[in-house]
mmJSON file of the N, C-alpha and C atoms, coordinates in Angstrom:
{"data_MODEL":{"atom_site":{
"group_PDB":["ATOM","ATOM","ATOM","ATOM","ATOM","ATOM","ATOM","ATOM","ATOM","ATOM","ATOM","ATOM","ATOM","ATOM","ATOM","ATOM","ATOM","ATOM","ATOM","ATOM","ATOM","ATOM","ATOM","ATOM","ATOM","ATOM","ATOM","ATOM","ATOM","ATOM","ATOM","ATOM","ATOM","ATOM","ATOM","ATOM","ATOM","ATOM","ATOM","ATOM","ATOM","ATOM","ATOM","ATOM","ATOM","ATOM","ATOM","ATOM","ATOM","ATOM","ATOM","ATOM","ATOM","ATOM","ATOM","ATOM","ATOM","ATOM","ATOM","ATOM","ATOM","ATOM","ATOM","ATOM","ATOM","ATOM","ATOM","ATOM","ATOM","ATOM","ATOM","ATOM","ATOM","ATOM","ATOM","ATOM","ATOM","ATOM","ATOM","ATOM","ATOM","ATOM","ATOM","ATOM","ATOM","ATOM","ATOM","ATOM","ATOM","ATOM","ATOM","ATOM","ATOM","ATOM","ATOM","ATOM","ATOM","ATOM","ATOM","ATOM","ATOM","ATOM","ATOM","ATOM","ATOM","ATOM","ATOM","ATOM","ATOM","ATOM","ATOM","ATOM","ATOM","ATOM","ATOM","ATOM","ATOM","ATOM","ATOM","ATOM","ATOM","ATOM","ATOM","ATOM","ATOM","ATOM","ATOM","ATOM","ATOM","ATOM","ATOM","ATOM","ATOM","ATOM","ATOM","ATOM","ATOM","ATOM","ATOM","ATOM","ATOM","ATOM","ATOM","ATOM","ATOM","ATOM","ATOM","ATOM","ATOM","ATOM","ATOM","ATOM","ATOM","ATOM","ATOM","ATOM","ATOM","ATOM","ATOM","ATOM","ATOM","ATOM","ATOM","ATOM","ATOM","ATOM","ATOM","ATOM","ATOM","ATOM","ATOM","ATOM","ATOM","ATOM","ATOM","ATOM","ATOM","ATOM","ATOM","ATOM","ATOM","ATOM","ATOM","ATOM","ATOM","ATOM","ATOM","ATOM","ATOM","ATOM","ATOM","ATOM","ATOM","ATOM","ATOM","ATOM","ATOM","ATOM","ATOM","ATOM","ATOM","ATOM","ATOM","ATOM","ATOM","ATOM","ATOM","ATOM","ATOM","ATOM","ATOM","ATOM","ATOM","ATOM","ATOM","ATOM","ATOM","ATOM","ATOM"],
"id":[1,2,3,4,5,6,7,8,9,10,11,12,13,14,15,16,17,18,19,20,21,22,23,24,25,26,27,28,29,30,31,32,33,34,35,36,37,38,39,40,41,42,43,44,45,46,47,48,49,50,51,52,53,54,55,56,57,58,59,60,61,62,63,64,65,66,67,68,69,70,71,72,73,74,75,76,77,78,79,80,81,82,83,84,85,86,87,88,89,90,91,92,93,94,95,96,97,98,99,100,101,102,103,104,105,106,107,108,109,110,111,112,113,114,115,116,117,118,119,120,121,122,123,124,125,126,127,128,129,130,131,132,133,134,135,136,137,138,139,140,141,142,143,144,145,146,147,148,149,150,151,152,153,154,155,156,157,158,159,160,161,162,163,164,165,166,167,168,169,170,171,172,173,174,175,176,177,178,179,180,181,182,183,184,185,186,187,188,189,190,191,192,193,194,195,196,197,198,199,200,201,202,203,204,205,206,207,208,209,210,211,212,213,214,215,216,217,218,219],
"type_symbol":["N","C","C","N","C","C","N","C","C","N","C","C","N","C","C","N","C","C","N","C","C","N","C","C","N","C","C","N","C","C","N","C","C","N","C","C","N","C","C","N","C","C","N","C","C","N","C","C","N","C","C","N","C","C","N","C","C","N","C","C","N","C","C","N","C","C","N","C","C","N","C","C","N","C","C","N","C","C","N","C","C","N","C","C","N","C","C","N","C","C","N","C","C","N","C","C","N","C","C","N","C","C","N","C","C","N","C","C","N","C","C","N","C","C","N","C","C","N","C","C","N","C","C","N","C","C","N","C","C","N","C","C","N","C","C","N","C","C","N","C","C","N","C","C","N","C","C","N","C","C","N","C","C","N","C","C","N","C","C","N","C","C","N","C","C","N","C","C","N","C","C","N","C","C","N","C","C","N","C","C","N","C","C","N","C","C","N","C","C","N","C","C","N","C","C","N","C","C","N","C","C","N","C","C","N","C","C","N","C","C","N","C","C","N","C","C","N","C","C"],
"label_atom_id":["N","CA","C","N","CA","C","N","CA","C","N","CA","C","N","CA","C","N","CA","C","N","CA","C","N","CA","C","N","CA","C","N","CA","C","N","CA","C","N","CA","C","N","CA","C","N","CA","C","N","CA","C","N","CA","C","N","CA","C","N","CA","C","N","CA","C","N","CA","C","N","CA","C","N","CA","C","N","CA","C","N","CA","C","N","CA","C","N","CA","C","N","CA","C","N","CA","C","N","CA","C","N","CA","C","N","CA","C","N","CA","C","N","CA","C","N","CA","C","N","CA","C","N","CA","C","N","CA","C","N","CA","C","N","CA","C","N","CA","C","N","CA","C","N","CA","C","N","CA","C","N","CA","C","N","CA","C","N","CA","C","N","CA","C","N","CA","C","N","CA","C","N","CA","C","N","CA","C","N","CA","C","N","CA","C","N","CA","C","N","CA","C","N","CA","C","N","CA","C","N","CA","C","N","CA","C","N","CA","C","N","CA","C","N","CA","C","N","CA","C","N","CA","C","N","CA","C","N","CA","C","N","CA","C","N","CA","C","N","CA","C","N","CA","C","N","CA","C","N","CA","C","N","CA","C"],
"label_alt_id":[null,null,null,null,null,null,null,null,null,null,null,null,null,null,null,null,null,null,null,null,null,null,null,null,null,null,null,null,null,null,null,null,null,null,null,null,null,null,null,null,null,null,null,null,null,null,null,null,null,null,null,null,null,null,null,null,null,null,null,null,null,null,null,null,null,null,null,null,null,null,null,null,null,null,null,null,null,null,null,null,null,null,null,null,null,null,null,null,null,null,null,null,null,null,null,null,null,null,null,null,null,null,null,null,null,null,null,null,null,null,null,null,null,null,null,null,null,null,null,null,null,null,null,null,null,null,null,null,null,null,null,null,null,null,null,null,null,null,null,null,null,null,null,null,null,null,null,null,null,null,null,null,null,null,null,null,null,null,null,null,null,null,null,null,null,null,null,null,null,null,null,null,null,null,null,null,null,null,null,null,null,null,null,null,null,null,null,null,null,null,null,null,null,null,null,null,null,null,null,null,null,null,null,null,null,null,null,null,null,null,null,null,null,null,null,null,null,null,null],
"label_comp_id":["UNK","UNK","UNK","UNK","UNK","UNK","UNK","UNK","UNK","UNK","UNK","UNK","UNK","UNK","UNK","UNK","UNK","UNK","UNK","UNK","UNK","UNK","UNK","UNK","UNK","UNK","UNK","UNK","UNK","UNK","UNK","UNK","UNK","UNK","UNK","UNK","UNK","UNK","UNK","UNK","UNK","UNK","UNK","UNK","UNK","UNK","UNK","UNK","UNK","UNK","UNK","UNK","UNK","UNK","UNK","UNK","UNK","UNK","UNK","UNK","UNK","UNK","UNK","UNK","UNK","UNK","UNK","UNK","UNK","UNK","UNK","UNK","UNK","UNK","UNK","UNK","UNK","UNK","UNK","UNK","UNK","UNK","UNK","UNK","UNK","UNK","UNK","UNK","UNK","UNK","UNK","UNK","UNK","UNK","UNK","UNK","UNK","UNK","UNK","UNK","UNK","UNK","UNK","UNK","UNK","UNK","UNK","UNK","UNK","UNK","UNK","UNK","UNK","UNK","UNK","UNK","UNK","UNK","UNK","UNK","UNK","UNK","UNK","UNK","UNK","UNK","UNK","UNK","UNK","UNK","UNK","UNK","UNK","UNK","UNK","UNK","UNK","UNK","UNK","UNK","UNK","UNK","UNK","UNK","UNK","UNK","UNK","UNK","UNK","UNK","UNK","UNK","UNK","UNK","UNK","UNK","UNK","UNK","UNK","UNK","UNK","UNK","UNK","UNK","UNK","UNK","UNK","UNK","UNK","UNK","UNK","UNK","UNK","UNK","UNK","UNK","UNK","UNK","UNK","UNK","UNK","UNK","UNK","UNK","UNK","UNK","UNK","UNK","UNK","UNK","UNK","UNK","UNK","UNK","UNK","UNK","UNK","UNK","UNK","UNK","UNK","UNK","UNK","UNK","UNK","UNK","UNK","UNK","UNK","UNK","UNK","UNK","UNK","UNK","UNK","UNK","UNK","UNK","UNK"],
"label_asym_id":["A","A","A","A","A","A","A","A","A","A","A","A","A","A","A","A","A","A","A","A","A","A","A","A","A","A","A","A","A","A","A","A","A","A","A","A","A","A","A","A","A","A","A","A","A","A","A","A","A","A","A","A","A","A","A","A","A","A","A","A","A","A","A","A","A","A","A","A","A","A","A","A","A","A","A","A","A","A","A","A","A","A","A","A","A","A","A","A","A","A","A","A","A","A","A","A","A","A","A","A","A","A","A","A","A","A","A","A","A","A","A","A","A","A","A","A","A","A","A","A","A","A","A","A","A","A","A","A","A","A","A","A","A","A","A","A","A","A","A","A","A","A","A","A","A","A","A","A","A","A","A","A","A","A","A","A","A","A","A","A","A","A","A","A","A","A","A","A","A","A","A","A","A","A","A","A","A","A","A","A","A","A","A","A","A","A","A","A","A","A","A","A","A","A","A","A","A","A","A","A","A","A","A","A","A","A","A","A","A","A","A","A","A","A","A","A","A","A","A"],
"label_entity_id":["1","1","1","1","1","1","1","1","1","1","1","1","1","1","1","1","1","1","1","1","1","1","1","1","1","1","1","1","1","1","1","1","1","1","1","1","1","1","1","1","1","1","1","1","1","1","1","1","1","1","1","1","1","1","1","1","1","1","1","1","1","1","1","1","1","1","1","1","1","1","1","1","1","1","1","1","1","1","1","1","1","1","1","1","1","1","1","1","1","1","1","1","1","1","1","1","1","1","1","1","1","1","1","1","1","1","1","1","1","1","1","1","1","1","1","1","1","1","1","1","1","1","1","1","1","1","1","1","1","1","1","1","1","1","1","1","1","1","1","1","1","1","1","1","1","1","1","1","1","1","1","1","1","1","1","1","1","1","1","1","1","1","1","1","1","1","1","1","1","1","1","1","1","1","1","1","1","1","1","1","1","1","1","1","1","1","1","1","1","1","1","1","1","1","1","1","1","1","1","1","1","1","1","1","1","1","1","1","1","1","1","1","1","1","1","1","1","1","1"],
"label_seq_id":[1,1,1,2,2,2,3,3,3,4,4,4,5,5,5,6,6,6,7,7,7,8,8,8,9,9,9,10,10,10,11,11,11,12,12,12,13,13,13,14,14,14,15,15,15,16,16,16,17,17,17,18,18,18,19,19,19,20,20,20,21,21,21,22,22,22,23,23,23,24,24,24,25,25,25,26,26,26,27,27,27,28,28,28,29,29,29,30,30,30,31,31,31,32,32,32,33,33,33,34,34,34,35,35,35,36,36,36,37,37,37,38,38,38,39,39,39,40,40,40,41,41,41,42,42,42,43,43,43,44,44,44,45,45,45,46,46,46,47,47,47,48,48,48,49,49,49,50,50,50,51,51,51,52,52,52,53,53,53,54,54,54,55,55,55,56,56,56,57,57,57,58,58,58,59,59,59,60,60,60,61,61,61,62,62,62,63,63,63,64,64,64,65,65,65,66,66,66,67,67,67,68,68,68,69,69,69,70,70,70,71,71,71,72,72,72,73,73,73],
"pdbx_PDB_ins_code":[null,null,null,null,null,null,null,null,null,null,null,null,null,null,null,null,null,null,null,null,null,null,null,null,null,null,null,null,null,null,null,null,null,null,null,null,null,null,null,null,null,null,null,null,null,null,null,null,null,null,null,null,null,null,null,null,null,null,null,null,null,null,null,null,null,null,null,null,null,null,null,null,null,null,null,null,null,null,null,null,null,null,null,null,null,null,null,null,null,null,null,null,null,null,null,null,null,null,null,null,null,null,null,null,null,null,null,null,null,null,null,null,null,null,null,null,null,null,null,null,null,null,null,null,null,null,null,null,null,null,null,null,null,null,null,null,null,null,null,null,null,null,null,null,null,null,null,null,null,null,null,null,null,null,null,null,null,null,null,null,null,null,null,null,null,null,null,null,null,null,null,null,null,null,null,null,null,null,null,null,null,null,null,null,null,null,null,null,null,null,null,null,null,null,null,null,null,null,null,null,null,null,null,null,null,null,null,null,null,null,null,null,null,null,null,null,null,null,null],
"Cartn_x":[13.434,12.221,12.017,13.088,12.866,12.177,11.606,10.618,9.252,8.838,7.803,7.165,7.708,7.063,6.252,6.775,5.457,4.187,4.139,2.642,2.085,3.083,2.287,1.498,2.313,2.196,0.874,0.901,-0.281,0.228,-1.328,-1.25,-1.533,-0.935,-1.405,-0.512,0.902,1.752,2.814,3.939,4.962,6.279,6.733,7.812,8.938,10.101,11.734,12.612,12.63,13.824,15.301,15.588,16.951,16.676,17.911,18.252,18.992,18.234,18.977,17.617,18.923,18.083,17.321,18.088,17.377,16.029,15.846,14.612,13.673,14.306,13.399,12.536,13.264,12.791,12.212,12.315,11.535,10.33,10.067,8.843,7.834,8.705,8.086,7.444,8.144,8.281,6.687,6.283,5.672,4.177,4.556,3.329,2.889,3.475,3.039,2.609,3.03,2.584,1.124,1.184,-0.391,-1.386,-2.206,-3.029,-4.017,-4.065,-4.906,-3.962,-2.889,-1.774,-2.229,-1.845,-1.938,-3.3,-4.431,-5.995,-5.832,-5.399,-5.568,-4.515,-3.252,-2.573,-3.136,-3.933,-4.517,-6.006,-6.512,-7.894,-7.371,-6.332,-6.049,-5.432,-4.803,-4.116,-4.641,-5.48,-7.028,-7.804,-8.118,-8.143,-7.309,-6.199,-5.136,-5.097,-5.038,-5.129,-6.024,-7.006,-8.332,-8.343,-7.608,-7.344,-6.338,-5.364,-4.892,-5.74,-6.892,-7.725,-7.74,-8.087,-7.843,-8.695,-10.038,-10.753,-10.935,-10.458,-10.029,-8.824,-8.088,-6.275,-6.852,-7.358,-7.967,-8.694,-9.746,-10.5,-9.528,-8.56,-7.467,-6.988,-6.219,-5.549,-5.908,-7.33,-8.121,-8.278,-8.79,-9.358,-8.39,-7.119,-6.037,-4.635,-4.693,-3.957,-4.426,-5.191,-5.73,-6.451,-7.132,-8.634,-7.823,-7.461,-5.884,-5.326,-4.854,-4.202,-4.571,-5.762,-7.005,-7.048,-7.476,-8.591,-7.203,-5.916,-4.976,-4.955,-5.104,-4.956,-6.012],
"Cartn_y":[4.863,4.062,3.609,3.124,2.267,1.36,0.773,-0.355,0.442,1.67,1.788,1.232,1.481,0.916,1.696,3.028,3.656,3.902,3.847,3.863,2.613,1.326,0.094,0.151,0.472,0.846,1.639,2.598,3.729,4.197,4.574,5.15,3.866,2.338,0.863,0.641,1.813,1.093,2.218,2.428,3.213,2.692,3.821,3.417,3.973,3.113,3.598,4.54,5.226,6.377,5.124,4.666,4.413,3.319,2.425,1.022,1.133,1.495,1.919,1.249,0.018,-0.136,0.496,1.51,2.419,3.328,2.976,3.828,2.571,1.717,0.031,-0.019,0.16,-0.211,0.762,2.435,3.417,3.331,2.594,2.649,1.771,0.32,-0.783,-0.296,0.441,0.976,1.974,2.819,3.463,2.9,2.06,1.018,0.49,0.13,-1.281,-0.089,1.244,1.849,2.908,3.156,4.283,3.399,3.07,2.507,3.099,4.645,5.125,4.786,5.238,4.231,3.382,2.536,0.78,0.446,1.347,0.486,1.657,2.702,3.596,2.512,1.9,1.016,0.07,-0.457,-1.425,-1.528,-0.515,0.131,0.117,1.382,1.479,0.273,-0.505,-1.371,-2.912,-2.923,-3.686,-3.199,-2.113,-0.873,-1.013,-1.233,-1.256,-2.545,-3.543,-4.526,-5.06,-4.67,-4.437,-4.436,-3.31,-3.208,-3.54,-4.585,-6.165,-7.23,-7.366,-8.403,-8.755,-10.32,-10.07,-9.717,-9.548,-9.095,-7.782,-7.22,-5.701,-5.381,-5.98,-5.842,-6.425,-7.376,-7.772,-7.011,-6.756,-4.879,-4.32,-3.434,-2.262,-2.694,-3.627,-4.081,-4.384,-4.436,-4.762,-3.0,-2.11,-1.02,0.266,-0.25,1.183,0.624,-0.856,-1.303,-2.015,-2.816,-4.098,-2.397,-2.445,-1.61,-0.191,0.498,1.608,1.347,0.175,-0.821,-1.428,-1.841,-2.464,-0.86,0.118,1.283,1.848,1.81,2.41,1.943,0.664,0.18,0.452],
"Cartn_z":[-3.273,-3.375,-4.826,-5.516,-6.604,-7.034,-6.109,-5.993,-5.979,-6.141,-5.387,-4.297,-3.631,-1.865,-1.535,-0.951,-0.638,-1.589,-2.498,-3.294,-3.398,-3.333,-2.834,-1.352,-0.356,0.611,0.954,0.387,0.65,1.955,2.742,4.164,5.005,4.694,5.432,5.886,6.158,6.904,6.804,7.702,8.025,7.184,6.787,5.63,5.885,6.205,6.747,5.711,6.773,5.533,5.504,6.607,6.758,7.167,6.717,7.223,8.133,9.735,10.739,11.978,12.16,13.906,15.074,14.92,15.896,15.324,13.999,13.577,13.104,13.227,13.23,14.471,15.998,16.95,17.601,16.867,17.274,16.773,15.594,15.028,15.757,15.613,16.15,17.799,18.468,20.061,19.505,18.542,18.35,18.1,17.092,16.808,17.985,19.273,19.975,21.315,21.371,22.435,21.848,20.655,20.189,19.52,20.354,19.858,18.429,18.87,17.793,16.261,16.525,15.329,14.915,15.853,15.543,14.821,15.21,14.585,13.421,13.24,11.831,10.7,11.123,10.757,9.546,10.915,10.665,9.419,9.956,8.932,7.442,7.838,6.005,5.503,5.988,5.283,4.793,5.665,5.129,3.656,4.118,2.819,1.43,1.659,0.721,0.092,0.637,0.881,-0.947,0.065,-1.28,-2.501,-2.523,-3.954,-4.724,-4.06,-4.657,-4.748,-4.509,-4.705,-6.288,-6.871,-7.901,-8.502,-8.621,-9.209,-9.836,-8.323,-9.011,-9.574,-9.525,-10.38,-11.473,-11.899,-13.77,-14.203,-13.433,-13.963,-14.037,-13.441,-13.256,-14.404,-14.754,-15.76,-16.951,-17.379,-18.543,-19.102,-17.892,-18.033,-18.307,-17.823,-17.966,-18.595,-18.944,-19.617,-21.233,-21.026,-22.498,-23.202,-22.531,-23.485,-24.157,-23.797,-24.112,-25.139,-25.473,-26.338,-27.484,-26.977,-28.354,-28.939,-28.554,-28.82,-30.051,-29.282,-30.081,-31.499,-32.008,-33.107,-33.973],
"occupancy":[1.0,1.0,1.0,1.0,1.0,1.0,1.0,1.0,1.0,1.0,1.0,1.0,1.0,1.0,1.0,1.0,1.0,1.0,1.0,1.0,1.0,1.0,1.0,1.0,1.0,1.0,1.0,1.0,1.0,1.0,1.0,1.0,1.0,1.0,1.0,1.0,1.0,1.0,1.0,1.0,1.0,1.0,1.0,1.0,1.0,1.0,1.0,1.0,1.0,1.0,1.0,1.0,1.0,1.0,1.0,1.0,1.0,1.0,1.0,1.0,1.0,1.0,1.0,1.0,1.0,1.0,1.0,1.0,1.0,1.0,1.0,1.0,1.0,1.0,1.0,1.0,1.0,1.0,1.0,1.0,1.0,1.0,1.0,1.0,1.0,1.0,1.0,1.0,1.0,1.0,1.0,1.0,1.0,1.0,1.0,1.0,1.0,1.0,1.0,1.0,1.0,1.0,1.0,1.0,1.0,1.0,1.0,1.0,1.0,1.0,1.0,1.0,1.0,1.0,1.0,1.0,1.0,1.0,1.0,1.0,1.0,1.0,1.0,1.0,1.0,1.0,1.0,1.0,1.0,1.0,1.0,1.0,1.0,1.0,1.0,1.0,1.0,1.0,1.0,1.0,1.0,1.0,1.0,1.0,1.0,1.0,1.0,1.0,1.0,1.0,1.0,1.0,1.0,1.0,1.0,1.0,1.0,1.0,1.0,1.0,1.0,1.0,1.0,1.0,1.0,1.0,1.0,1.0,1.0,1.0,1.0,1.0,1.0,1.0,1.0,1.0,1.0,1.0,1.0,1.0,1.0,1.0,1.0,1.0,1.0,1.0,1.0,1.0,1.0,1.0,1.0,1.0,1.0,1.0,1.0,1.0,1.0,1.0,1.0,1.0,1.0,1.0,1.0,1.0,1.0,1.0,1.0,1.0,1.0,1.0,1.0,1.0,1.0,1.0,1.0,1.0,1.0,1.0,1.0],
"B_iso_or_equiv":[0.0,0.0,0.0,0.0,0.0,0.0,0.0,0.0,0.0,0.0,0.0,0.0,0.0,0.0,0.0,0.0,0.0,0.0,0.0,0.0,0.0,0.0,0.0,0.0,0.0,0.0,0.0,0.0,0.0,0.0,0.0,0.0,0.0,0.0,0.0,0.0,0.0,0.0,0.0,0.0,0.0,0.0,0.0,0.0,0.0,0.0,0.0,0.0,0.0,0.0,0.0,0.0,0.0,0.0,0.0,0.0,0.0,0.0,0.0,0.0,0.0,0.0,0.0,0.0,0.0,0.0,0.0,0.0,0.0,0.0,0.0,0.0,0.0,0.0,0.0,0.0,0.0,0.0,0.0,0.0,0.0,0.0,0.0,0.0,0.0,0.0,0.0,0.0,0.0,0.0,0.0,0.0,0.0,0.0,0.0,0.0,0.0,0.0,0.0,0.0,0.0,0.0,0.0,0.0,0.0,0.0,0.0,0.0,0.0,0.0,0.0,0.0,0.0,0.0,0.0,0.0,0.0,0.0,0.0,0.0,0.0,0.0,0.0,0.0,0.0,0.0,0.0,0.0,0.0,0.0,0.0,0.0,0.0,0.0,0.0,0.0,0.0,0.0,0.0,0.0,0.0,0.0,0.0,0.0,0.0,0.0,0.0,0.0,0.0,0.0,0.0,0.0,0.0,0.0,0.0,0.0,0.0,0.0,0.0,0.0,0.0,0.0,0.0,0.0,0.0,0.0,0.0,0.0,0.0,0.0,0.0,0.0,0.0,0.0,0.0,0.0,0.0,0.0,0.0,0.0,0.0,0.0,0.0,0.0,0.0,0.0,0.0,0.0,0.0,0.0,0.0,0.0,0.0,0.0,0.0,0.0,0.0,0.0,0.0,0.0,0.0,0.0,0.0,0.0,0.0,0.0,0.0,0.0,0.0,0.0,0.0,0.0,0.0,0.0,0.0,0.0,0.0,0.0,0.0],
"pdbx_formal_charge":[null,null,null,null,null,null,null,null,null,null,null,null,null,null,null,null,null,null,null,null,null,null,null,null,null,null,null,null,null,null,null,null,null,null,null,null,null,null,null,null,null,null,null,null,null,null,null,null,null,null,null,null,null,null,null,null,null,null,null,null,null,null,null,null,null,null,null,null,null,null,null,null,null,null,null,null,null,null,null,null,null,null,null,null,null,null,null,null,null,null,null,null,null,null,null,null,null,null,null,null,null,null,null,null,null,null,null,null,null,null,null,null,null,null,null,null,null,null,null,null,null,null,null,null,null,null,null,null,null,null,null,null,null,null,null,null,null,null,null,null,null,null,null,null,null,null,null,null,null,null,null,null,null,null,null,null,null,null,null,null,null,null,null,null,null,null,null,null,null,null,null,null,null,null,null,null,null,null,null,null,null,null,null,null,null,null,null,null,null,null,null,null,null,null,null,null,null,null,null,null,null,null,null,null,null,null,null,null,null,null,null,null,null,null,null,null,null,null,null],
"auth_seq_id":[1,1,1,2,2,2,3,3,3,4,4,4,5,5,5,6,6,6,7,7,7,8,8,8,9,9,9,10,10,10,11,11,11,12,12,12,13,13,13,14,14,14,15,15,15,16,16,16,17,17,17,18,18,18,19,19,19,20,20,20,21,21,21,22,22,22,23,23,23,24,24,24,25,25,25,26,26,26,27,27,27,28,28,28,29,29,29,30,30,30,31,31,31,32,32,32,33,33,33,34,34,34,35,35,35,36,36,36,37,37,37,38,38,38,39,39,39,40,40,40,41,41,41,42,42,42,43,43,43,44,44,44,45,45,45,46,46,46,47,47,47,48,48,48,49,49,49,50,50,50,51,51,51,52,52,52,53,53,53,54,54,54,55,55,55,56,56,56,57,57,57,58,58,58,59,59,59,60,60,60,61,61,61,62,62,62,63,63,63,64,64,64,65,65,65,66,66,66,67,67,67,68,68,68,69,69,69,70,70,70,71,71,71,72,72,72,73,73,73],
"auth_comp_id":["UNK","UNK","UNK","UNK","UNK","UNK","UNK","UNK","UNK","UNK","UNK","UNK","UNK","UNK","UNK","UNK","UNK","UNK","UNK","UNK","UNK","UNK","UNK","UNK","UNK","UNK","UNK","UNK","UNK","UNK","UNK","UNK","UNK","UNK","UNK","UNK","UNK","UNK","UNK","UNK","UNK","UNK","UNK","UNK","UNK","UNK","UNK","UNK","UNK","UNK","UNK","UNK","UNK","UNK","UNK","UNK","UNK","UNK","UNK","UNK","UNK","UNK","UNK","UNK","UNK","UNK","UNK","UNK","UNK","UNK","UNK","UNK","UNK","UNK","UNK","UNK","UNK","UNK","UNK","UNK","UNK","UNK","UNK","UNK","UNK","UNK","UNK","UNK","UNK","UNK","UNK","UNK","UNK","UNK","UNK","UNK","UNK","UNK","UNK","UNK","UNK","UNK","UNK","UNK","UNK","UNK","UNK","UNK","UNK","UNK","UNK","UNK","UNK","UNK","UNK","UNK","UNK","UNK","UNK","UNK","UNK","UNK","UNK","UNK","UNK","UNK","UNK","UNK","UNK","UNK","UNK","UNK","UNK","UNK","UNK","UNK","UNK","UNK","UNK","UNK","UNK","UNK","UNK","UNK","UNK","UNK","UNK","UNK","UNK","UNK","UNK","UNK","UNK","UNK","UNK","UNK","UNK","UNK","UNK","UNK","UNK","UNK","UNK","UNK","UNK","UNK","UNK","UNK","UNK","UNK","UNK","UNK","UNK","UNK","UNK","UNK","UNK","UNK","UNK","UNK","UNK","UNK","UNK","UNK","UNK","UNK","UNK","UNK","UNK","UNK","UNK","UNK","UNK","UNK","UNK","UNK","UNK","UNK","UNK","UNK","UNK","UNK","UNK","UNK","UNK","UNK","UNK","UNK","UNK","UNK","UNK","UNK","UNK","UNK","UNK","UNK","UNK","UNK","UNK"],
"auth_asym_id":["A","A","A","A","A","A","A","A","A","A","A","A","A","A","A","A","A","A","A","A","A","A","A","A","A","A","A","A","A","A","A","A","A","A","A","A","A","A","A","A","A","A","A","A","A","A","A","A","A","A","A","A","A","A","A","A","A","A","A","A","A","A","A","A","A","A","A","A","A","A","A","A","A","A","A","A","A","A","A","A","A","A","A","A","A","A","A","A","A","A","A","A","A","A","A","A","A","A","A","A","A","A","A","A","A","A","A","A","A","A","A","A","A","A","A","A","A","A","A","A","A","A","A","A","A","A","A","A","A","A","A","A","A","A","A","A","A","A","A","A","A","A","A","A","A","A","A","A","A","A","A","A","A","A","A","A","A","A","A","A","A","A","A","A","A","A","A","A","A","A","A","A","A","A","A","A","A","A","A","A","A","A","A","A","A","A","A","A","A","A","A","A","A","A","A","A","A","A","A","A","A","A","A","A","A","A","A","A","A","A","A","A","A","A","A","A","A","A","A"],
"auth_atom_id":["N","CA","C","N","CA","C","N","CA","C","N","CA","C","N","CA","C","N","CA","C","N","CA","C","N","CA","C","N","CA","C","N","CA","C","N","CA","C","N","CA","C","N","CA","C","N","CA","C","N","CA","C","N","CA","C","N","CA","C","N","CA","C","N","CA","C","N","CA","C","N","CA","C","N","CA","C","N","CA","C","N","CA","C","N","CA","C","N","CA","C","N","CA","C","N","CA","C","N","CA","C","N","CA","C","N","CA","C","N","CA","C","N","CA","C","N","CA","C","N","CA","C","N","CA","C","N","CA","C","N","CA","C","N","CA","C","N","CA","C","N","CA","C","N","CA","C","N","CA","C","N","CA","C","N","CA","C","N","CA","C","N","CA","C","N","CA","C","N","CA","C","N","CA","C","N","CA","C","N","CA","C","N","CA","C","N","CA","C","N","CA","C","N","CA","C","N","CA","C","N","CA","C","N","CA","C","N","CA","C","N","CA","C","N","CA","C","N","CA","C","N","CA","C","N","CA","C","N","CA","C","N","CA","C","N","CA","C","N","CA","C","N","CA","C","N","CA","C","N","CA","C","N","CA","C"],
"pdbx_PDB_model_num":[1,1,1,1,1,1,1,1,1,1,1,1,1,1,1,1,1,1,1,1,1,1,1,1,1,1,1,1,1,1,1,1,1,1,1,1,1,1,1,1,1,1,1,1,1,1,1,1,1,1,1,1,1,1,1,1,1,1,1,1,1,1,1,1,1,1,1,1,1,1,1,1,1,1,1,1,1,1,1,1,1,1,1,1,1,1,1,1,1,1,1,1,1,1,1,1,1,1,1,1,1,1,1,1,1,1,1,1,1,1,1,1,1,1,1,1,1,1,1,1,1,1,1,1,1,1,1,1,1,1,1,1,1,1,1,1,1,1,1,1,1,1,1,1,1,1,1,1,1,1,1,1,1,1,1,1,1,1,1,1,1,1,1,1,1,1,1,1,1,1,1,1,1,1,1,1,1,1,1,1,1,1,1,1,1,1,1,1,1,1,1,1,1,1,1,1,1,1,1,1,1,1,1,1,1,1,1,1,1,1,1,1,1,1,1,1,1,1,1]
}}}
């Protein structure tokens, strides 16, 4: 997970160990039959979602990046 995926990710979505078809279409098979899944899925990742908005990524980024930076000098 070099990319950080799962911490982009959060809990808004199911994350593949393997680049393997059969754990593609077990998931997908999983998602489309549990509903309580599918709307917890769905909740957090709305959720997640969020906090890519930009308003809050220029706060995030002013507040734990710029201001850190200024203060150091």
């Amino acid at each position: 997970d070099s990319c950080a995926v799962a911490e982009t990710l959060g809990h808004g979505g199911l994350l593949l160990t393997q680049k393997s078809p059969a754990e593609v279409a077990e998931l997908i098979n999983l998602v489309v039959t549990d509903s309580e899944l599918r709307a917890r899925l769905t909740e957090n990742g709305k959720h997640r979602a969020q906090e890519f908005e930009l308003d809050r990524f220029c706060g995030y980024v002013e507040n734990e990046l710029i201001k850190p930076l200024w203060s150091a000098n």
